[in-house]
């Protein structure tokens, strides 16, 4: 593994991770722009911009973009998150120049044709309505809003239907012009790549990027709270959450190990106690989400209407018990799971490409596998106990959706945690 990073004169960082044993290349641009950078009146603009970038440039129609990448057997896609937007492709090594050129083209030369804009508006509205019909997805938006009320981190990535219905082409284009600046972007490539060649191509392909100052973002202010929505569904959905850790927090890896131990697999405490022993749920897991200046720790469960009354008290019992301490074997198993997941991801050029870009955006440097493994190995039962107590001492966030009449009130659930 050979990682190299070069910063171009315009501020664009070019990073490569060479893999001599593969015949493909994963390449993409990660932009330090997401939902948390949006004003409330344009919530969803980052996601809409991601869609529109593929709808034609000065050199290519939307069909050209699709056909040119698929003519060589490649794949191109994009996504928007709360902190980033990514445009990426995977192709055979000889087709890397094409992939890089297409990505550079859609980021710098998107025309946002008026007719295409209106068609894509309809598509995005359908996506929003589809999400509303997927309760185990939409509950996470409700959860986020309850945890971060009245701030960008609490708003949905897709945006609200009323806003998307009214947002103008000019608004999206102006947002792209002000937020897509070279210093806030990373071009990453992994696979059969040569760093100097990628740098030379990038220098030409991305010469048109702006070099302006990046817009600021509101500080993440976790507060906790409740979202409760009764709805006729086959299953009731419950999320319990707490304040977590940012990427650079000293307890970041301890939180990751703890989440794996507590609800990260079939051997985890939550799965064994609540699904295997009690049969109360089909799905239950914990998760740790981090941002550049904050994070969340959460527990999701889906259950039947009759089982909801017992579910929250049992989860609260497990939360209290884990704060008393954990065994060496539990910690060792969780560390092994986490290390295996990270090391196995290194077999994928796509995963390595994304990790490279994210590390540069978050830490302004790359992390070696050795230091990540070292930090995981350093986690011991005392660290797990400390992190569990730190997390569960923070305000509760609770989101519920579905047939939830038997779920205790928010204050009752909070009381069950003490």
GROMACS .gro file of C-alpha atoms in nm:
model
  418
    1UNK     CA    1   0.000   0.000   0.000
    2UNK     CA    2   0.151   0.330  -0.112
    3UNK     CA    3  -0.040   0.647  -0.020
    4UNK     CA    4   0.060   0.984  -0.164
    5UNK     CA    5  -0.099   1.327  -0.128
    6UNK     CA    6  -0.034   1.641  -0.336
    7UNK     CA    7  -0.204   1.979  -0.299
    8UNK     CA    8  -0.249   2.163  -0.629
    9UNK     CA    9  -0.199   2.538  -0.665
   10UNK     CA   10  -0.576   2.595  -0.648
   11UNK     CA   11  -0.604   2.410  -0.314
   12UNK     CA   12  -0.744   2.080  -0.442
   13UNK     CA   13  -0.590   1.785  -0.260
   14UNK     CA   14  -0.509   1.482  -0.475
   15UNK     CA   15  -0.463   1.156  -0.289
   16UNK     CA   16  -0.383   0.811  -0.426
   17UNK     CA   17  -0.361   0.465  -0.276
   18UNK     CA   18  -0.183   0.224  -0.508
   19UNK     CA   19  -0.294  -0.142  -0.522
   20UNK     CA   20  -0.078  -0.338  -0.763
   21UNK     CA   21  -0.282  -0.658  -0.735
   22UNK     CA   22  -0.604  -0.524  -0.893
   23UNK     CA   23  -0.703  -0.430  -1.247
   24UNK     CA   24  -0.949  -0.155  -1.158
   25UNK     CA   25  -0.949   0.201  -1.025
   26UNK     CA   26  -1.192   0.372  -0.791
   27UNK     CA   27  -1.181   0.749  -0.826
   28UNK     CA   28  -1.395   1.027  -0.686
   29UNK     CA   29  -1.424   1.377  -0.551
   30UNK     CA   30  -1.541   1.434  -0.195
   31UNK     CA   31  -1.672   1.784  -0.126
   32UNK     CA   32  -1.677   1.925   0.227
   33UNK     CA   33  -2.040   2.030   0.184
   34UNK     CA   34  -2.355   1.865   0.313
   35UNK     CA   35  -2.686   1.921   0.485
   36UNK     CA   36  -2.529   2.094   0.785
   37UNK     CA   37  -2.405   2.376   0.558
   38UNK     CA   38  -2.757   2.466   0.439
   39UNK     CA   39  -2.976   2.754   0.552
   40UNK     CA   40  -3.321   2.640   0.668
   41UNK     CA   41  -3.497   2.792   0.368
   42UNK     CA   42  -3.292   2.580   0.125
   43UNK     CA   43  -3.284   2.250   0.317
   44UNK     CA   44  -3.215   1.977   0.061
   45UNK     CA   45  -3.018   2.194  -0.180
   46UNK     CA   46  -2.698   1.987  -0.139
   47UNK     CA   47  -2.883   1.670  -0.236
   48UNK     CA   48  -3.062   1.840  -0.525
   49UNK     CA   49  -2.731   1.971  -0.653
   50UNK     CA   50  -2.585   1.620  -0.642
   51UNK     CA   51  -2.873   1.500  -0.862
   52UNK     CA   52  -2.850   1.788  -1.107
   53UNK     CA   53  -2.475   1.748  -1.161
   54UNK     CA   54  -2.551   1.437  -1.366
   55UNK     CA   55  -2.815   1.602  -1.584
   56UNK     CA   56  -2.587   1.751  -1.846
   57UNK     CA   57  -2.278   1.968  -1.887
   58UNK     CA   58  -2.147   2.200  -2.155
   59UNK     CA   59  -1.986   1.896  -2.321
   60UNK     CA   60  -2.216   1.606  -2.233
   61UNK     CA   61  -2.586   1.538  -2.212
   62UNK     CA   62  -2.723   1.331  -1.926
   63UNK     CA   63  -2.738   1.036  -2.166
   64UNK     CA   64  -2.375   1.093  -2.272
   65UNK     CA   65  -2.264   1.071  -1.909
   66UNK     CA   66  -2.444   0.742  -1.855
   67UNK     CA   67  -2.344   0.588  -2.187
   68UNK     CA   68  -1.977   0.687  -2.181
   69UNK     CA   69  -1.913   0.531  -1.841
   70UNK     CA   70  -2.117   0.219  -1.916
   71UNK     CA   71  -1.961   0.176  -2.262
   72UNK     CA   72  -1.642   0.078  -2.081
   73UNK     CA   73  -1.821  -0.133  -1.819
   74UNK     CA   74  -1.777   0.127  -1.547
   75UNK     CA   75  -2.005   0.251  -1.272
   76UNK     CA   76  -2.065   0.609  -1.157
   77UNK     CA   77  -2.270   0.738  -0.867
   78UNK     CA   78  -2.292   1.000  -0.593
   79UNK     CA   79  -2.432   1.055  -0.246
   80UNK     CA   80  -2.504   1.339  -0.005
   81UNK     CA   81  -2.455   1.315   0.371
   82UNK     CA   82  -2.488   1.564   0.652
   83UNK     CA   83  -2.125   1.674   0.614
   84UNK     CA   84  -2.010   1.572   0.263
   85UNK     CA   85  -2.112   1.519  -0.097
   86UNK     CA   86  -1.930   1.257  -0.304
   87UNK     CA   87  -1.906   1.183  -0.676
   88UNK     CA   88  -1.727   0.859  -0.757
   89UNK     CA   89  -1.670   0.598  -1.025
   90UNK     CA   90  -1.512   0.258  -1.063
   91UNK     CA   91  -1.355   0.155  -1.393
   92UNK     CA   92  -1.083  -0.066  -1.536
   93UNK     CA   93  -0.737   0.086  -1.501
   94UNK     CA   94  -0.711   0.197  -1.867
   95UNK     CA   95  -1.037   0.393  -1.837
   96UNK     CA   96  -0.931   0.604  -1.541
   97UNK     CA   97  -0.879   0.918  -1.756
   98UNK     CA   98  -1.239   0.896  -1.877
   99UNK     CA   99  -1.380   0.854  -1.528
  100UNK     CA  100  -1.178   1.143  -1.392
  101UNK     CA  101  -1.277   1.364  -1.686
  102UNK     CA  102  -1.648   1.292  -1.640
  103UNK     CA  103  -1.634   1.367  -1.267
  104UNK     CA  104  -1.442   1.690  -1.332
  105UNK     CA  105  -1.695   1.785  -1.600
  106UNK     CA  106  -2.008   1.738  -1.389
  107UNK     CA  107  -1.858   1.924  -1.093
  108UNK     CA  108  -1.741   2.226  -1.294
  109UNK     CA  109  -1.959   2.247  -1.602
  110UNK     CA  110  -2.310   2.141  -1.504
  111UNK     CA  111  -2.564   2.346  -1.702
  112UNK     CA  112  -2.875   2.253  -1.502
  113UNK     CA  113  -3.103   2.274  -1.802
  114UNK     CA  114  -3.443   2.413  -1.701
  115UNK     CA  115  -3.640   2.117  -1.835
  116UNK     CA  116  -3.405   1.869  -1.673
  117UNK     CA  117  -3.431   2.067  -1.349
  118UNK     CA  118  -3.808   2.033  -1.337
  119UNK     CA  119  -3.796   1.663  -1.420
  120UNK     CA  120  -3.541   1.598  -1.147
  121UNK     CA  121  -3.744   1.802  -0.898
  122UNK     CA  122  -4.024   1.551  -0.952
  123UNK     CA  123  -3.784   1.261  -0.904
  124UNK     CA  124  -3.656   1.403  -0.574
  125UNK     CA  125  -4.010   1.465  -0.448
  126UNK     CA  126  -4.086   1.100  -0.526
  127UNK     CA  127  -3.773   1.005  -0.331
  128UNK     CA  128  -3.890   1.208  -0.031
  129UNK     CA  129  -4.237   1.048  -0.041
  130UNK     CA  130  -4.079   0.703  -0.081
  131UNK     CA  131  -3.870   0.764   0.231
  132UNK     CA  132  -4.187   0.853   0.422
  133UNK     CA  133  -4.321   0.508   0.327
  134UNK     CA  134  -4.009   0.340   0.471
  135UNK     CA  135  -4.052   0.370   0.849
  136UNK     CA  136  -3.718   0.214   0.947
  137UNK     CA  137  -3.551   0.487   0.738
  138UNK     CA  138  -3.764   0.790   0.815
  139UNK     CA  139  -3.749   0.734   1.191
  140UNK     CA  140  -3.379   0.824   1.173
  141UNK     CA  141  -3.475   1.169   1.037
  142UNK     CA  142  -3.719   1.212   1.325
  143UNK     CA  143  -3.446   1.099   1.563
  144UNK     CA  144  -3.193   1.344   1.420
  145UNK     CA  145  -3.437   1.633   1.445
  146UNK     CA  146  -3.513   1.553   1.809
  147UNK     CA  147  -3.143   1.533   1.895
  148UNK     CA  148  -3.043   1.853   1.711
  149UNK     CA  149  -3.355   2.074   1.705
  150UNK     CA  150  -3.359   2.399   1.506
  151UNK     CA  151  -3.016   2.347   1.354
  152UNK     CA  152  -2.880   2.212   1.024
  153UNK     CA  153  -2.765   1.878   1.167
  154UNK     CA  154  -3.124   1.804   1.262
  155UNK     CA  155  -3.269   1.856   0.915
  156UNK     CA  156  -3.326   1.577   0.659
  157UNK     CA  157  -3.066   1.521   0.388
  158UNK     CA  158  -3.336   1.491   0.121
  159UNK     CA  159  -3.498   1.816   0.230
  160UNK     CA  160  -3.864   1.890   0.286
  161UNK     CA  161  -4.116   1.851   0.005
  162UNK     CA  162  -4.243   2.211   0.040
  163UNK     CA  163  -3.889   2.349   0.004
  164UNK     CA  164  -3.792   2.125  -0.286
  165UNK     CA  165  -4.116   2.217  -0.464
  166UNK     CA  166  -4.021   2.586  -0.457
  167UNK     CA  167  -3.643   2.588  -0.484
  168UNK     CA  168  -3.518   2.758  -0.802
  169UNK     CA  169  -3.255   2.659  -1.053
  170UNK     CA  170  -3.069   2.982  -0.977
  171UNK     CA  171  -3.057   2.898  -0.606
  172UNK     CA  172  -2.898   2.561  -0.675
  173UNK     CA  173  -2.647   2.705  -0.921
  174UNK     CA  174  -2.551   2.984  -0.682
  175UNK     CA  175  -2.509   2.731  -0.401
  176UNK     CA  176  -2.276   2.528  -0.620
  177UNK     CA  177  -2.077   2.837  -0.714
  178UNK     CA  178  -2.027   2.946  -0.354
  179UNK     CA  179  -1.973   2.606  -0.189
  180UNK     CA  180  -1.781   2.399  -0.445
  181UNK     CA  181  -1.436   2.545  -0.391
  182UNK     CA  182  -1.107   2.363  -0.451
  183UNK     CA  183  -0.973   2.400  -0.092
  184UNK     CA  184  -1.279   2.210   0.033
  185UNK     CA  185  -1.242   1.916  -0.204
  186UNK     CA  186  -1.039   1.597  -0.216
  187UNK     CA  187  -0.980   1.397  -0.532
  188UNK     CA  188  -0.905   1.039  -0.424
  189UNK     CA  189  -0.809   0.740  -0.634
  190UNK     CA  190  -0.736   0.384  -0.528
  191UNK     CA  191  -0.642   0.073  -0.721
  192UNK     CA  192  -0.402   0.040  -1.014
  193UNK     CA  193  -0.299   0.405  -1.011
  194UNK     CA  194   0.016   0.609  -1.053
  195UNK     CA  195   0.022   0.916  -0.833
  196UNK     CA  196   0.212   1.150  -1.065
  197UNK     CA  197  -0.018   1.059  -1.354
  198UNK     CA  198  -0.329   1.130  -1.147
  199UNK     CA  199  -0.185   1.463  -1.031
  200UNK     CA  200  -0.108   1.566  -1.389
  201UNK     CA  201  -0.458   1.475  -1.505
  202UNK     CA  202  -0.616   1.653  -1.208
  203UNK     CA  203  -0.416   1.969  -1.267
  204UNK     CA  204  -0.568   1.998  -1.615
  205UNK     CA  205  -0.915   1.858  -1.546
  206UNK     CA  206  -0.990   2.071  -1.237
  207UNK     CA  207  -0.831   2.398  -1.347
  208UNK     CA  208  -1.172   2.567  -1.346
  209UNK     CA  209  -1.247   2.516  -0.977
  210UNK     CA  210  -1.295   2.822  -0.760
  211UNK     CA  211  -1.039   2.899  -0.492
  212UNK     CA  212  -1.259   3.102  -0.260
  213UNK     CA  213  -1.308   3.087   0.116
  214UNK     CA  214  -1.529   2.803   0.231
  215UNK     CA  215  -1.861   2.892   0.396
  216UNK     CA  216  -1.877   2.825   0.767
  217UNK     CA  217  -2.104   2.586   0.952
  218UNK     CA  218  -2.305   2.603   1.273
  219UNK     CA  219  -2.154   2.420   1.569
  220UNK     CA  220  -2.317   2.087   1.653
  221UNK     CA  221  -2.528   2.137   1.965
  222UNK     CA  222  -2.677   1.810   2.086
  223UNK     CA  223  -2.970   1.864   2.319
  224UNK     CA  224  -3.189   1.551   2.317
  225UNK     CA  225  -3.566   1.530   2.315
  226UNK     CA  226  -3.849   1.324   2.175
  227UNK     CA  227  -4.025   1.252   1.848
  228UNK     CA  228  -4.333   1.032   1.887
  229UNK     CA  229  -4.558   0.952   1.592
  230UNK     CA  230  -4.838   0.699   1.605
  231UNK     CA  231  -4.905   0.537   1.268
  232UNK     CA  232  -5.079   0.225   1.142
  233UNK     CA  233  -4.789  -0.005   1.061
  234UNK     CA  234  -4.713  -0.373   1.101
  235UNK     CA  235  -4.416  -0.298   1.326
  236UNK     CA  236  -4.331  -0.041   1.591
  237UNK     CA  237  -3.993   0.131   1.563
  238UNK     CA  238  -3.793   0.272   1.854
  239UNK     CA  239  -3.469   0.469   1.872
  240UNK     CA  240  -3.291   0.569   2.191
  241UNK     CA  241  -2.992   0.799   2.160
  242UNK     CA  242  -2.732   0.997   2.351
  243UNK     CA  243  -2.454   1.245   2.286
  244UNK     CA  244  -2.151   1.080   2.125
  245UNK     CA  245  -1.797   1.165   2.019
  246UNK     CA  246  -1.645   1.355   1.730
  247UNK     CA  247  -1.394   1.188   1.498
  248UNK     CA  248  -1.100   1.343   1.683
  249UNK     CA  249  -1.224   1.265   2.034
  250UNK     CA  250  -0.974   1.058   2.237
  251UNK     CA  251  -1.258   0.815   2.311
  252UNK     CA  252  -1.358   0.767   1.945
  253UNK     CA  253  -1.220   0.413   1.914
  254UNK     CA  254  -1.340   0.317   2.261
  255UNK     CA  255  -1.689   0.424   2.154
  256UNK     CA  256  -1.659   0.214   1.837
  257UNK     CA  257  -1.553  -0.093   2.035
  258UNK     CA  258  -1.827  -0.030   2.289
  259UNK     CA  259  -2.094  -0.005   2.019
  260UNK     CA  260  -1.977  -0.336   1.871
  261UNK     CA  261  -1.984  -0.503   2.213
  262UNK     CA  262  -2.320  -0.359   2.313
  263UNK     CA  263  -2.520  -0.405   1.994
  264UNK     CA  264  -2.295  -0.466   1.696
  265UNK     CA  265  -2.355  -0.831   1.615
  266UNK     CA  266  -2.527  -1.157   1.703
  267UNK     CA  267  -2.300  -1.205   2.007
  268UNK     CA  268  -2.367  -0.853   2.141
  269UNK     CA  269  -2.546  -0.791   2.467
  270UNK     CA  270  -2.857  -0.636   2.312
  271UNK     CA  271  -2.901  -0.908   2.050
  272UNK     CA  272  -2.849  -1.192   2.294
  273UNK     CA  273  -3.066  -1.055   2.574
  274UNK     CA  274  -3.354  -0.903   2.381
  275UNK     CA  275  -3.379  -1.108   2.063
  276UNK     CA  276  -3.228  -1.446   2.147
  277UNK     CA  277  -3.338  -1.487   2.509
  278UNK     CA  278  -3.663  -1.291   2.497
  279UNK     CA  279  -3.770  -1.307   2.133
  280UNK     CA  280  -3.898  -0.951   2.160
  281UNK     CA  281  -3.756  -0.813   1.835
  282UNK     CA  282  -3.652  -0.911   1.488
  283UNK     CA  283  -3.393  -0.635   1.463
  284UNK     CA  284  -3.194  -0.458   1.734
  285UNK     CA  285  -2.853  -0.293   1.716
  286UNK     CA  286  -2.649  -0.002   1.844
  287UNK     CA  287  -2.456   0.246   1.634
  288UNK     CA  288  -2.205   0.528   1.675
  289UNK     CA  289  -2.224   0.826   1.439
  290UNK     CA  290  -1.950   1.088   1.443
  291UNK     CA  291  -1.920   1.437   1.295
  292UNK     CA  292  -1.628   1.672   1.279
  293UNK     CA  293  -1.741   1.841   1.601
  294UNK     CA  294  -1.982   1.600   1.768
  295UNK     CA  295  -2.157   1.269   1.743
  296UNK     CA  296  -2.437   1.040   1.855
  297UNK     CA  297  -2.469   0.698   2.009
  298UNK     CA  298  -2.795   0.522   1.933
  299UNK     CA  299  -2.994   0.202   1.976
  300UNK     CA  300  -3.254   0.094   1.719
  301UNK     CA  301  -3.516  -0.177   1.763
  302UNK     CA  302  -3.819  -0.289   1.567
  303UNK     CA  303  -4.089  -0.490   1.741
  304UNK     CA  304  -4.459  -0.571   1.750
  305UNK     CA  305  -4.723  -0.354   1.909
  306UNK     CA  306  -4.772  -0.584   2.208
  307UNK     CA  307  -4.399  -0.620   2.272
  308UNK     CA  308  -4.333  -0.245   2.281
  309UNK     CA  309  -4.431  -0.217   2.648
  310UNK     CA  310  -4.148  -0.451   2.751
  311UNK     CA  311  -3.886  -0.338   2.501
  312UNK     CA  312  -3.784   0.004   2.638
  313UNK     CA  313  -3.748  -0.113   3.003
  314UNK     CA  314  -3.531  -0.406   2.895
  315UNK     CA  315  -3.305  -0.184   2.684
  316UNK     CA  316  -3.276   0.056   2.977
  317UNK     CA  317  -3.180  -0.236   3.203
  318UNK     CA  318  -2.901  -0.332   2.963
  319UNK     CA  319  -2.784   0.030   2.954
  320UNK     CA  320  -2.757   0.033   3.331
  321UNK     CA  321  -2.587  -0.306   3.354
  322UNK     CA  322  -2.317  -0.232   3.098
  323UNK     CA  323  -2.207   0.072   3.299
  324UNK     CA  324  -2.106  -0.160   3.583
  325UNK     CA  325  -1.830  -0.305   3.370
  326UNK     CA  326  -1.760  -0.565   3.101
  327UNK     CA  327  -1.543  -0.872   3.078
  328UNK     CA  328  -1.209  -0.914   2.905
  329UNK     CA  329  -1.350  -1.171   2.662
  330UNK     CA  330  -1.630  -0.938   2.552
  331UNK     CA  331  -1.386  -0.659   2.481
  332UNK     CA  332  -1.148  -0.890   2.297
  333UNK     CA  333  -1.431  -1.021   2.077
  334UNK     CA  334  -1.555  -0.669   1.996
  335UNK     CA  335  -1.203  -0.554   1.910
  336UNK     CA  336  -1.155  -0.853   1.683
  337UNK     CA  337  -1.482  -0.777   1.503
  338UNK     CA  338  -1.391  -0.413   1.455
  339UNK     CA  339  -1.037  -0.487   1.336
  340UNK     CA  340  -1.161  -0.753   1.094
  341UNK     CA  341  -1.413  -0.512   0.946
  342UNK     CA  342  -1.147  -0.247   0.891
  343UNK     CA  343  -0.885  -0.485   0.753
  344UNK     CA  344  -1.131  -0.660   0.522
  345UNK     CA  345  -1.237  -0.323   0.381
  346UNK     CA  346  -0.880  -0.278   0.260
  347UNK     CA  347  -0.948  -0.544  -0.002
  348UNK     CA  348  -1.189  -0.304  -0.175
  349UNK     CA  349  -1.053  -0.017  -0.383
  350UNK     CA  350  -1.382   0.169  -0.336
  351UNK     CA  351  -1.358   0.150   0.043
  352UNK     CA  352  -0.995   0.258   0.042
  353UNK     CA  353  -1.073   0.549  -0.189
  354UNK     CA  354  -1.350   0.671   0.040
  355UNK     CA  355  -1.144   0.626   0.356
  356UNK     CA  356  -0.862   0.827   0.202
  357UNK     CA  357  -1.088   1.119   0.114
  358UNK     CA  358  -1.271   1.121   0.446
  359UNK     CA  359  -0.949   1.117   0.649
  360UNK     CA  360  -0.815   1.418   0.462
  361UNK     CA  361  -1.139   1.611   0.506
  362UNK     CA  362  -1.164   1.530   0.878
  363UNK     CA  363  -0.802   1.516   0.996
  364UNK     CA  364  -0.619   1.693   0.712
  365UNK     CA  365  -0.392   1.388   0.696
  366UNK     CA  366  -0.414   1.016   0.626
  367UNK     CA  367  -0.417   0.751   0.897
  368UNK     CA  368  -0.205   0.440   0.872
  369UNK     CA  369  -0.359   0.099   0.927
  370UNK     CA  370  -0.105   0.042   1.202
  371UNK     CA  371  -0.215   0.343   1.405
  372UNK     CA  372  -0.584   0.255   1.370
  373UNK     CA  373  -0.521  -0.102   1.484
  374UNK     CA  374  -0.301   0.029   1.767
  375UNK     CA  375  -0.580   0.259   1.890
  376UNK     CA  376  -0.833  -0.025   1.879
  377UNK     CA  377  -0.597  -0.258   2.064
  378UNK     CA  378  -0.549   0.004   2.336
  379UNK     CA  379  -0.917  -0.017   2.436
  380UNK     CA  380  -0.961  -0.216   2.758
  381UNK     CA  381  -1.253  -0.289   2.995
  382UNK     CA  382  -1.179   0.027   3.193
  383UNK     CA  383  -1.210   0.237   2.876
  384UNK     CA  384  -1.541   0.067   2.789
  385UNK     CA  385  -1.678   0.137   3.135
  386UNK     CA  386  -1.566   0.500   3.117
  387UNK     CA  387  -1.716   0.555   2.773
  388UNK     CA  388  -2.044   0.385   2.863
  389UNK     CA  389  -2.084   0.609   3.166
  390UNK     CA  390  -1.987   0.915   2.964
  391UNK     CA  391  -2.241   0.841   2.690
  392UNK     CA  392  -2.533   0.746   2.912
  393UNK     CA  393  -2.486   1.048   3.138
  394UNK     CA  394  -2.601   1.273   2.851
  395UNK     CA  395  -2.960   1.373   2.771
  396UNK     CA  396  -3.182   1.109   2.614
  397UNK     CA  397  -3.319   1.131   2.262
  398UNK     CA  398  -3.616   0.906   2.187
  399UNK     CA  399  -3.793   0.857   1.854
  400UNK     CA  400  -4.082   0.619   1.803
  401UNK     CA  401  -4.301   0.543   1.504
  402UNK     CA  402  -4.586   0.302   1.440
  403UNK     CA  403  -4.830   0.132   1.680
  404UNK     CA  404  -4.673   0.275   1.996
  405UNK     CA  405  -4.966   0.315   2.235
  406UNK     CA  406  -4.798   0.078   2.483
  407UNK     CA  407  -4.467   0.267   2.485
  408UNK     CA  408  -4.404   0.451   2.812
  409UNK     CA  409  -4.393   0.831   2.813
  410UNK     CA  410  -4.060   1.002   2.754
  411UNK     CA  411  -4.010   1.103   3.119
  412UNK     CA  412  -4.085   0.746   3.230
  413UNK     CA  413  -3.821   0.606   2.998
  414UNK     CA  414  -3.571   0.863   3.125
  415UNK     CA  415  -3.651   0.757   3.481
  416UNK     CA  416  -3.586   0.392   3.390
  417UNK     CA  417  -3.226   0.487   3.304
  418UNK     CA  418  -3.145   0.593   3.659
   0.00000   0.00000   0.00000
